[in-house]
C-alpha positions as MATLAB code, in Angstrom:
seq = 'MWHLTMQEKKAYENAMKLFIYESDEEWTDYLSYAKENDIDPYKEKKQELDEIRDSLMNYLPLRFQPYVLDGTLNTPDVPKHIREDFLGWRNEQEQLFENILDATYEEKQKTLAYMEPKAREVFEQSLHDATIVSIQRNATQVELTFDMAGGFTAKSIIYLKFNNIISELGQVEPAQFYIYDELRKTANGIALRVIFDCPEVEWTIEAEELDAEFYYRPKTYSDFAENGNFSTYVQTLQLEHGLIFITPQLKKRVIGIQQHAPFLILENSHLYENDQGIFVDTIRVADKLEDCIHFLHTDTYEDPYAHFSEPVPAQDLEEAALGKDLELKVRAWNTMYANPVLLAEKINQILMQMNPAQEDDMMQNVFIRHFYNEGILTTELQAKFNDILEE';
ca = [
       0.000    0.000    0.000;
       1.363    3.383   -1.012;
       1.897    6.139    1.545;
       1.958    8.913   -1.074;
      -1.250    9.699   -2.947;
      -2.620   12.648   -4.876;
      -5.532   12.746   -2.438;
      -3.193   13.257    0.521;
      -1.210   15.930   -1.315;
      -4.364   17.865   -2.187;
      -5.671   17.597    1.380;
      -2.439   19.147    2.641;
      -2.430   21.914    0.018;
      -6.078   22.746    0.643;
      -5.456   23.035    4.379;
      -2.656   25.520    3.716;
      -4.585   27.727    1.267;
      -6.133   30.210    3.674;
      -3.716   32.408    5.595;
      -4.771   33.482    9.075;
      -2.775   35.429   11.642;
      -2.253   33.157   14.611;
      -2.361   35.578   17.554;
      -3.997   38.800   18.720;
      -0.600   40.465   18.612;
      -0.124   39.557   14.945;
      -3.573   40.917   14.111;
      -2.776   44.136   15.978;
       0.482   44.528   14.034;
      -1.292   43.851   10.736;
      -4.068   46.356   11.454;
      -1.481   48.997   12.377;
       0.433   48.311    9.180;
      -2.783   48.542    7.144;
      -3.672   51.867    8.721;
      -0.205   53.316    8.113;
      -0.292   52.229    4.481;
      -3.891   53.250    3.750;
      -5.032   49.631    3.250;
      -8.577   48.501    3.958;
      -7.832   45.292    5.924;
     -11.374   43.906    5.698;
     -11.538   44.470    1.964;
      -8.164   42.755    1.509;
      -9.185   39.761    3.620;
     -12.511   39.505    1.811;
     -10.720   39.366   -1.540;
      -8.426   36.617   -0.259;
     -11.383   34.610    0.993;
     -13.509   35.143   -2.117;
     -10.733   33.782   -4.367;
     -10.851   30.357   -2.689;
     -14.357   30.343   -1.146;
     -15.702   27.539   -3.361;
     -12.785   25.211   -2.722;
     -12.893   25.968    1.010;
     -16.514   24.862    1.128;
     -15.544   21.579   -0.532;
     -12.888   20.486    1.945;
     -13.186   22.415    5.222;
     -14.820   20.580    8.149;
     -18.452   21.629    8.561;
     -17.794   23.474   11.818;
     -15.721   26.122    9.966;
     -18.010   26.643    6.984;
     -20.395   29.190    8.611;
     -17.385   31.484    9.114;
     -16.500   31.171    5.440;
     -20.049   32.062    4.456;
     -20.183   35.133    6.706;
     -16.653   36.185    5.653;
     -15.095   36.295    9.133;
     -12.837   33.202    9.201;
      -9.731   35.110    8.115;
     -10.514   38.351    9.989;
      -9.927   39.485   13.584;
     -13.715   39.274   14.121;
     -13.808   35.467   14.128;
     -14.279   34.108   17.684;
     -10.920   33.281   19.227;
     -11.857   29.659   19.955;
     -12.805   29.167   16.293;
      -9.527   30.649   15.116;
      -7.562   28.403   17.489;
      -9.605   25.370   16.432;
      -8.962   26.128   12.744;
      -5.233   26.617   13.311;
      -5.101   23.378   15.283;
      -6.873   21.517   12.468;
      -4.536   23.021    9.884;
      -1.482   22.012   11.935;
      -2.853   18.470   12.144;
      -3.178   18.315    8.353;
       0.360   19.590    7.966;
       1.681   17.006   10.411;
      -0.203   14.217    8.650;
       1.475   15.077    5.354;
       4.887   15.377    7.008;
       4.334   11.902    8.435;
       3.564   10.639    4.929;
       6.775   12.167    3.559;
       8.733   10.636    6.447;
       7.237    7.240    5.636;
       8.125    7.577    1.938;
      11.689    8.495    2.932;
      11.977    5.392    5.109;
      10.565    3.250    2.306;
      13.110    4.698   -0.112;
      16.006    4.022    2.262;
      15.015    0.360    2.496;
      14.771    0.093   -1.285;
      18.138    1.680   -2.095;
      20.028   -1.446   -1.054;
      18.432   -3.379   -3.945;
      19.303   -0.849   -6.648;
      22.157   -0.586   -9.114;
      24.871    1.939   -8.105;
      23.908    4.759  -10.501;
      20.183    4.467   -9.789;
      20.940    4.361   -6.066;
      23.012    7.554   -6.346;
      20.179    9.363   -8.125;
      17.613    8.482   -5.466;
      19.990    9.074   -2.574;
      19.840   12.678   -3.720;
      16.676   14.356   -4.956;
      14.752   14.645   -8.190;
      12.531   17.396   -6.788;
      11.838   20.127   -9.377;
      13.394   18.108  -12.194;
      11.703   18.731  -15.555;
      10.830   16.004  -18.023;
      12.667   16.701  -21.278;
      11.639   13.638  -23.245;
       9.918   10.250  -22.952;
      10.954    7.242  -25.024;
       8.836    4.077  -25.064;
       8.663    0.637  -26.560;
       6.664   -2.472  -25.650;
       8.718   -3.315  -22.558;
      10.614   -0.156  -21.674;
      10.132    3.496  -20.688;
      12.971    6.007  -20.529;
      12.478    9.458  -18.981;
      15.028   12.225  -19.473;
      15.133   14.935  -16.815;
      16.661   18.403  -16.945;
      18.006   19.158  -13.470;
      18.547   22.915  -13.955;
      15.959   23.718  -11.289;
      16.803   20.772   -9.071;
      18.885   20.116   -5.984;
      21.837   18.197   -7.390;
      25.049   18.891   -9.278;
      23.821   16.575  -12.025;
      22.549   18.356  -15.141;
      20.773   15.542  -16.986;
      19.343   12.311  -15.542;
      17.949    9.330  -17.449;
      15.671    6.841  -15.717;
      15.135    3.650  -17.665;
      12.454    1.172  -16.607;
      13.081   -2.249  -18.117;
      10.499   -5.030  -18.469;
       7.520   -2.989  -17.313;
       4.989   -4.851  -15.201;
       2.418   -2.073  -14.751;
       1.973    1.646  -15.314;
      -0.792    3.993  -14.149;
      -1.076    7.684  -14.995;
       0.109    9.749  -17.940;
       3.359   11.716  -18.047;
       4.403   14.279  -20.640;
       7.363   16.565  -21.400;
       7.710   19.764  -19.335;
       6.110   18.297  -16.201;
       7.859   18.946  -12.883;
       8.845   16.135  -10.528;
       7.499   17.036   -7.048;
       7.174   14.074   -4.637;
       8.088   10.408   -4.955;
       7.891    7.057   -3.228;
      10.182    4.170   -4.146;
       9.448    0.553   -3.212;
      11.029   -2.869   -3.567;
       8.423   -5.326   -4.824;
       8.377   -9.084   -5.335;
       8.866   -8.487   -9.056;
      11.392   -5.629   -9.032;
      11.116   -1.906   -8.275;
       8.040    0.346   -8.130;
       8.081    4.149   -8.265;
       5.252    6.570   -7.634;
       5.749   10.235   -8.572;
       3.474   13.222   -8.231;
       4.219   15.568  -11.109;
       3.008   19.129  -11.597;
       2.004   21.214  -14.639;
      -0.178   19.338  -15.286;
      -0.677   17.615  -11.974;
      -0.703   13.824  -12.149;
      -0.018   10.770  -10.005;
       2.160    8.343  -11.982;
       2.995    4.843  -10.782;
       5.226    2.354  -12.555;
       6.566   -1.084  -11.644;
       9.369   -2.748  -13.593;
      11.769   -5.617  -13.157;
      14.746   -3.243  -13.399;
      15.391    0.474  -12.922;
      18.596    1.834  -14.436;
      19.954    5.368  -14.436;
      22.480    7.478  -16.304;
      23.519   11.020  -15.466;
      25.841   13.768  -16.605;
      27.147   17.116  -15.364;
      27.738   20.609  -16.695;
      31.319   21.493  -17.628;
      32.789   23.741  -14.954;
      32.935   26.737  -17.324;
      29.239   26.459  -18.241;
      28.068   29.192  -15.851;
      30.473   31.666  -17.474;
      28.844   31.151  -20.888;
      25.241   30.129  -20.098;
      23.908   33.610  -20.762;
      25.016   35.422  -23.902;
      28.044   33.177  -24.290;
      30.100   32.627  -27.417;
      29.951   28.977  -28.536;
      33.332   28.904  -30.265;
      35.053   30.325  -27.176;
      33.125   28.019  -24.853;
      34.059   24.779  -26.587;
      37.746   25.672  -26.387;
      37.458   25.600  -22.570;
      36.147   22.016  -22.570;
      38.185   18.879  -21.981;
      37.522   15.731  -24.006;
      39.068   13.532  -21.324;
      36.149   14.381  -19.020;
      33.796   12.638  -21.433;
      31.805   15.187  -23.444;
      28.209   14.382  -24.429;
      25.974   16.400  -26.786;
      22.379   15.977  -25.546;
      19.184   17.447  -26.998;
      15.560   16.371  -26.482;
      15.868   14.352  -29.726;
      19.293   12.721  -29.413;
      22.427   11.950  -27.403;
      25.839   11.866  -29.109;
      29.387   11.436  -27.807;
      31.787   14.284  -28.681;
      35.028   12.807  -30.033;
      36.778   15.968  -31.182;
      36.971   19.763  -30.837;
      37.933   21.979  -33.782;
      39.019   25.590  -34.129;
      36.459   26.258  -36.874;
      32.687   25.953  -37.190;
      30.838   23.887  -36.145;
      33.686   23.231  -33.640;
      32.501   19.777  -32.487;
      33.031   16.345  -34.019;
      30.295   13.912  -32.968;
      30.631   10.138  -32.952;
      28.970    8.619  -36.043;
      27.124   11.892  -36.735;
      27.627   15.226  -38.410;
      26.941   18.579  -36.707;
      26.534   21.449  -39.151;
      24.989   24.908  -39.599;
      23.046   26.318  -42.517;
      20.526   29.106  -43.074;
      17.804   26.870  -41.595;
      19.565   26.417  -38.249;
      21.792   23.851  -36.534;
      21.502   20.201  -37.500;
      22.811   16.828  -36.370;
      22.559   14.726  -39.510;
      18.975   15.482  -40.640;
      17.634   16.538  -37.232;
      17.289   20.262  -36.547;
      18.408   20.863  -32.940;
      18.749   24.658  -32.580;
      18.432   28.070  -34.219;
      22.101   28.986  -33.787;
      25.350   27.570  -32.410;
      25.095   29.592  -29.203;
      21.984   27.568  -28.292;
      24.195   24.464  -28.282;
      26.031   25.707  -25.194;
      23.181   24.164  -23.205;
      23.503   20.777  -24.957;
      26.990   19.939  -23.706;
      27.489   17.762  -20.627;
      30.306   15.675  -19.140;
      30.743   12.268  -17.530;
      32.908   13.828  -14.819;
      31.843   16.313  -12.172;
      34.029   19.412  -12.128;
      33.525   21.743   -9.188;
      33.149   25.252  -10.698;
      34.120   26.775   -7.351;
      37.181   24.621   -6.663;
      39.513   27.549   -7.326;
      38.144   29.316   -4.242;
      39.707   26.560   -2.123;
      43.201   27.034   -3.537;
      45.324   28.198   -0.583;
      47.011   31.591   -0.538;
      50.684   31.561    0.608;
      51.113   32.859    4.173;
      53.276   35.776    3.029;
      50.470   36.979    0.726;
      47.544   36.532    3.119;
      47.411   40.062    4.525;
      47.351   41.785    1.142;
      44.826   39.282   -0.231;
      42.473   39.305    2.786;
      42.319   43.094    2.970;
      42.482   43.798   -0.762;
      39.784   44.460   -3.341;
      40.272   41.378   -5.542;
      37.159   39.430   -4.523;
      38.332   36.004   -5.666;
      41.702   36.408   -3.979;
      39.978   37.695   -0.843;
      37.702   34.644   -0.664;
      40.679   32.321   -1.127;
      42.597   34.122    1.625;
      39.800   33.855    4.173;
      39.177   30.222    3.243;
      42.886   29.548    3.780;
      42.770   31.093    7.258;
      39.521   29.320    8.134;
      41.090   25.963    7.272;
      44.338   26.608    9.193;
      43.495   28.797   12.210;
      46.145   27.489   14.614;
      48.974   27.400   12.092;
      48.154   30.932   10.912;
      47.091   32.367   14.278;
      49.662   35.176   14.348;
      48.879   36.292   10.800;
      45.119   36.103   11.456;
      45.404   38.330   14.527;
      47.460   40.859   12.576;
      44.827   41.015    9.844;
      41.901   41.273   12.272;
      43.565   44.180   14.085;
      43.438   46.164   10.844;
      39.749   45.518   10.208;
      37.010   47.976   11.061;
      34.002   45.995   12.376;
      31.592   48.693   11.206;
      32.805   48.562    7.605;
      32.981   44.837    6.983;
      30.350   42.361    5.815;
      28.366   41.342    8.918;
      27.781   37.761    7.870;
      31.405   37.224    6.943;
      32.556   38.666   10.252;
      30.159   36.542   12.273;
      31.262   33.313   10.607;
      35.000   33.891   10.746;
      35.261   35.681   14.106;
      33.224   32.996   15.849;
      35.281   30.272   14.175;
      38.584   31.809   15.238;
      37.252   32.373   18.746;
      36.117   28.746   19.037;
      39.575   27.674   17.878;
      41.035   29.673   20.778;
      43.374   31.865   18.729;
      41.928   35.378   19.297;
      43.944   37.686   21.525;
      42.254   39.361   24.498;
      42.390   42.662   22.597;
      40.585   41.175   19.601;
      37.968   39.542   21.800;
      37.173   42.987   23.182;
      37.187   44.527   19.706;
      34.664   41.977   18.383;
      32.750   41.597   21.632;
      29.384   42.481   20.022;
      29.715   39.553   17.630;
      30.859   37.106   20.291;
      27.970   38.004   22.614;
      25.230   37.561   19.998;
];
């Protein structure tokens, strides 16, 4: 039996639709704000209620519905015991859905042990907010391609391939967003349930095998993603990291980089440009070469921020930490953060030259507290940064 269902998701979302201030103090603050800003609070609350009145009447417990009909449920005029009862009910609905998500997490953890390494890695992380790029099907197999640009992983493209399908319920389509999932080990293989959005659908599939492939963005991608020059971009790429050219229609290995257009040599295919656009063999893939910046991925993850961890020599720390070169400054402070005891004398010299009122508050809080916890700050510096240390 599945923990995750569309019905449970909608119940949670419906419970969260109507915003209500939770205390008399919050209502007082809101009414004061409304008065200062020439806002009619009752008109504003009426508009909010009217927008969702019909759906509220469909799912709210009967005891709250009279206060929807008379328009007071989301105003300070609703009886306090009704407001507290409503907030308690809403908190219960929220907790119920959190319990469901906890149960799906536990189910997933049990299932991971039965999965192939790449598929396990994908589900150990998150597919939340992934977008379906394409869907390929045959009689026994479904392959979904996901763009991870809006997701929570360093991976840029993920393929999920379901082999020897046993059952499938629900309809998926390109451009849908992956929201929630539940993964289960079954007697026959692996089952996955996903709630997608735009349009909203509950999709459940069971297959004997679930395989995965994934790729990453080259580390220079962010420098060229907007208004980049394709010819310059490809010269920053490294073939030894395993370059892949991926579009919604195809996936081709890059086996060479040239100095002239179209700059890439694809395995067993021909990339070219004409007045109709960019083509791979007979398939049109883009309007112009610059669009192809987004089609390049690698087998190997390259940390685009790795250079910030390169240490600065001790003799250069003071100039770097107090200078205006932002990248060098970040490297200097990261160097000191990683070696507080070894660099204690140099750190204290640098901190003595800093003006607490002119530095970035967040940066100061992080580093000053770290150096204090490491026991390297002099008594004079502890007094100088006393406001931070007492927070």
